Amino acid sequence: YIDKGYNICASTNSQAYGGVNHEDPLTNRAIDETRGMIIAYKGKPINAVYHSDSGGYTEDSENVWGSFLPYLRSVKSKFEEKVSPPHHTWTCSIDEKDLTKKLQKQGYKVNSIVSIEPVKKSETGRISKLVFIIDNNEVINMKANDFRSLIGADLIRSTLFNIKVIGKEINIAKDTEDKKEIEDKKEQGESMKEILEQKKDWTIKELLELMMKRKEEREKEKAEKIPEVEIVKSNTPLTFIFSGSGNG
């Protein structure tokens, strides 16, 4: 904005500078003490980019802007969790219907969304590319920054996030706990009947040992048995939940 007579504006374009009334003595001191100084690499001024919150790690330049800059390498940033709690972590959700409409507005031919999966991440864990699995198992590939623009950068605040899908299918075990308890008691009774039908004089110790052995055998069989599960279909649309760190 130098052509307009100033260097920064009171918007997020200049890190939300609030004007003279919002200045702080510490930042003013830092400005005064570094007046006339620049950061240079091999004699040339660097591109001094900045962010609101890195989420714990800065990113290599090529993973953000596409070009390699040797002085913009990923480093750990351990202070932000303490100094910017409102912005350090975030969560947002969007349902399948709204997301489908957003894709359609961008020209994608989609009627329903099955899932969203990250397919490429940087070493810091940031998603650089993700894929929509849509109807008929077709896919839509999208860069993470384009996805932020699609949903809204005020909601998806960075590319350092996880995706959770609350789905239409619910897995429910067919056997209830009450049914299992009844079957266990029935099996115990049958085991005792088998033992007594052997027409042998048992001592109490022998009966207890034999019953314990039968119980262990039953438990082993149950552990090896694959539980029966049924898929319960729901008409509720998918909901996608995004949980991330960092801002801007």
Coordinates of N, CA and C in Angstrom, one line a residue, residues 3 10 16 25 35 39 59 76 90-91 102 105 113 119 148 160 170 172 179 185 198 200 208 210 214 225 229-230 245:
D3 N 2.0 3.0 -2.3 CA 1.5 4.1 -3.2 C 0.4 4.9 -2.7
A10 N -6.0 -2.1 8.1 CA -6.7 -2.6 9.2 C -7.6 -3.8 8.8
A16 N -4.6 -8.1 10.5 CA -5.6 -7.4 11.3 C -5.1 -6.3 12.2
P25 N 3.0 -1.3 23.5 CA 4.4 -0.8 23.7 C 5.5 -1.8 23.4
R35 N 14.4 -0.8 13.3 CA 14.2 0.2 12.2 C 15.4 0.2 11.3
I39 N 15.9 -8.7 6.6 CA 16.4 -10.1 6.6 C 16.8 -10.4 5.1
E59 N 5.7 -24.6 7.3 CA 5.7 -25.5 6.2 C 6.7 -25.1 5.2
K76 N 9.7 -26.4 13.9 CA 8.7 -26.5 14.9 C 8.5 -25.1 15.6
W90 N -9.3 -25.9 16.0 CA -10.6 -25.6 15.5 C -11.3 -26.9 15.0
T91 N -12.6 -26.8 15.0 CA -13.5 -27.9 14.5 C -14.7 -27.2 13.7
K102 N -22.3 -27.3 -2.9 CA -21.1 -26.5 -3.2 C -20.3 -27.1 -4.4
K105 N -22.1 -26.3 -7.6 CA -21.9 -24.9 -8.0 C -20.6 -24.7 -8.7
I113 N -22.3 -38.0 -1.9 CA -20.9 -38.2 -1.5 C -20.8 -39.4 -0.6
V119 N -5.2 -38.0 0.3 CA -4.4 -38.9 -0.5 C -2.9 -38.5 -0.5
R148 N -10.3 -25.7 0.8 CA -10.5 -24.6 1.8 C -11.3 -23.5 1.2
L160 N -3.9 -28.4 7.9 CA -3.5 -29.3 8.9 C -4.8 -29.8 9.7
I170 N -24.7 -48.2 10.1 CA -24.3 -48.5 11.5 C -24.2 -50.0 11.7
I172 N -24.3 -53.2 13.9 CA -24.9 -53.6 15.2 C -24.7 -55.1 15.3
K179 N -29.0 -62.1 25.6 CA -29.1 -63.4 24.9 C -27.8 -64.2 25.2
K185 N -25.6 -69.7 30.6 CA -26.2 -70.5 31.6 C -26.7 -71.8 31.1
Q198 N -22.1 -89.6 33.0 CA -21.0 -90.6 32.8 C -21.0 -91.7 33.9
K200 N -20.1 -92.0 37.1 CA -18.9 -92.1 37.9 C -19.0 -91.4 39.2
L208 N -15.2 -79.7 40.1 CA -14.8 -78.3 39.9 C -13.8 -78.1 38.8
L210 N -13.2 -80.2 36.3 CA -13.8 -80.5 35.0 C -14.7 -79.4 34.5
R214 N -14.2 -77.2 31.1 CA -15.2 -77.0 30.1 C -15.5 -75.5 29.8
K225 N -14.8 -67.3 17.4 CA -16.0 -67.2 16.5 C -16.1 -65.7 16.0
V229 N -22.7 -59.5 12.5 CA -23.0 -58.1 12.5 C -24.0 -57.8 11.4
E230 N -25.0 -56.9 11.7 CA -25.9 -56.5 10.6 C -25.7 -55.0 10.3
S245 N -5.6 -27.8 13.3 CA -4.7 -26.9 14.0 C -4.2 -25.8 13.1

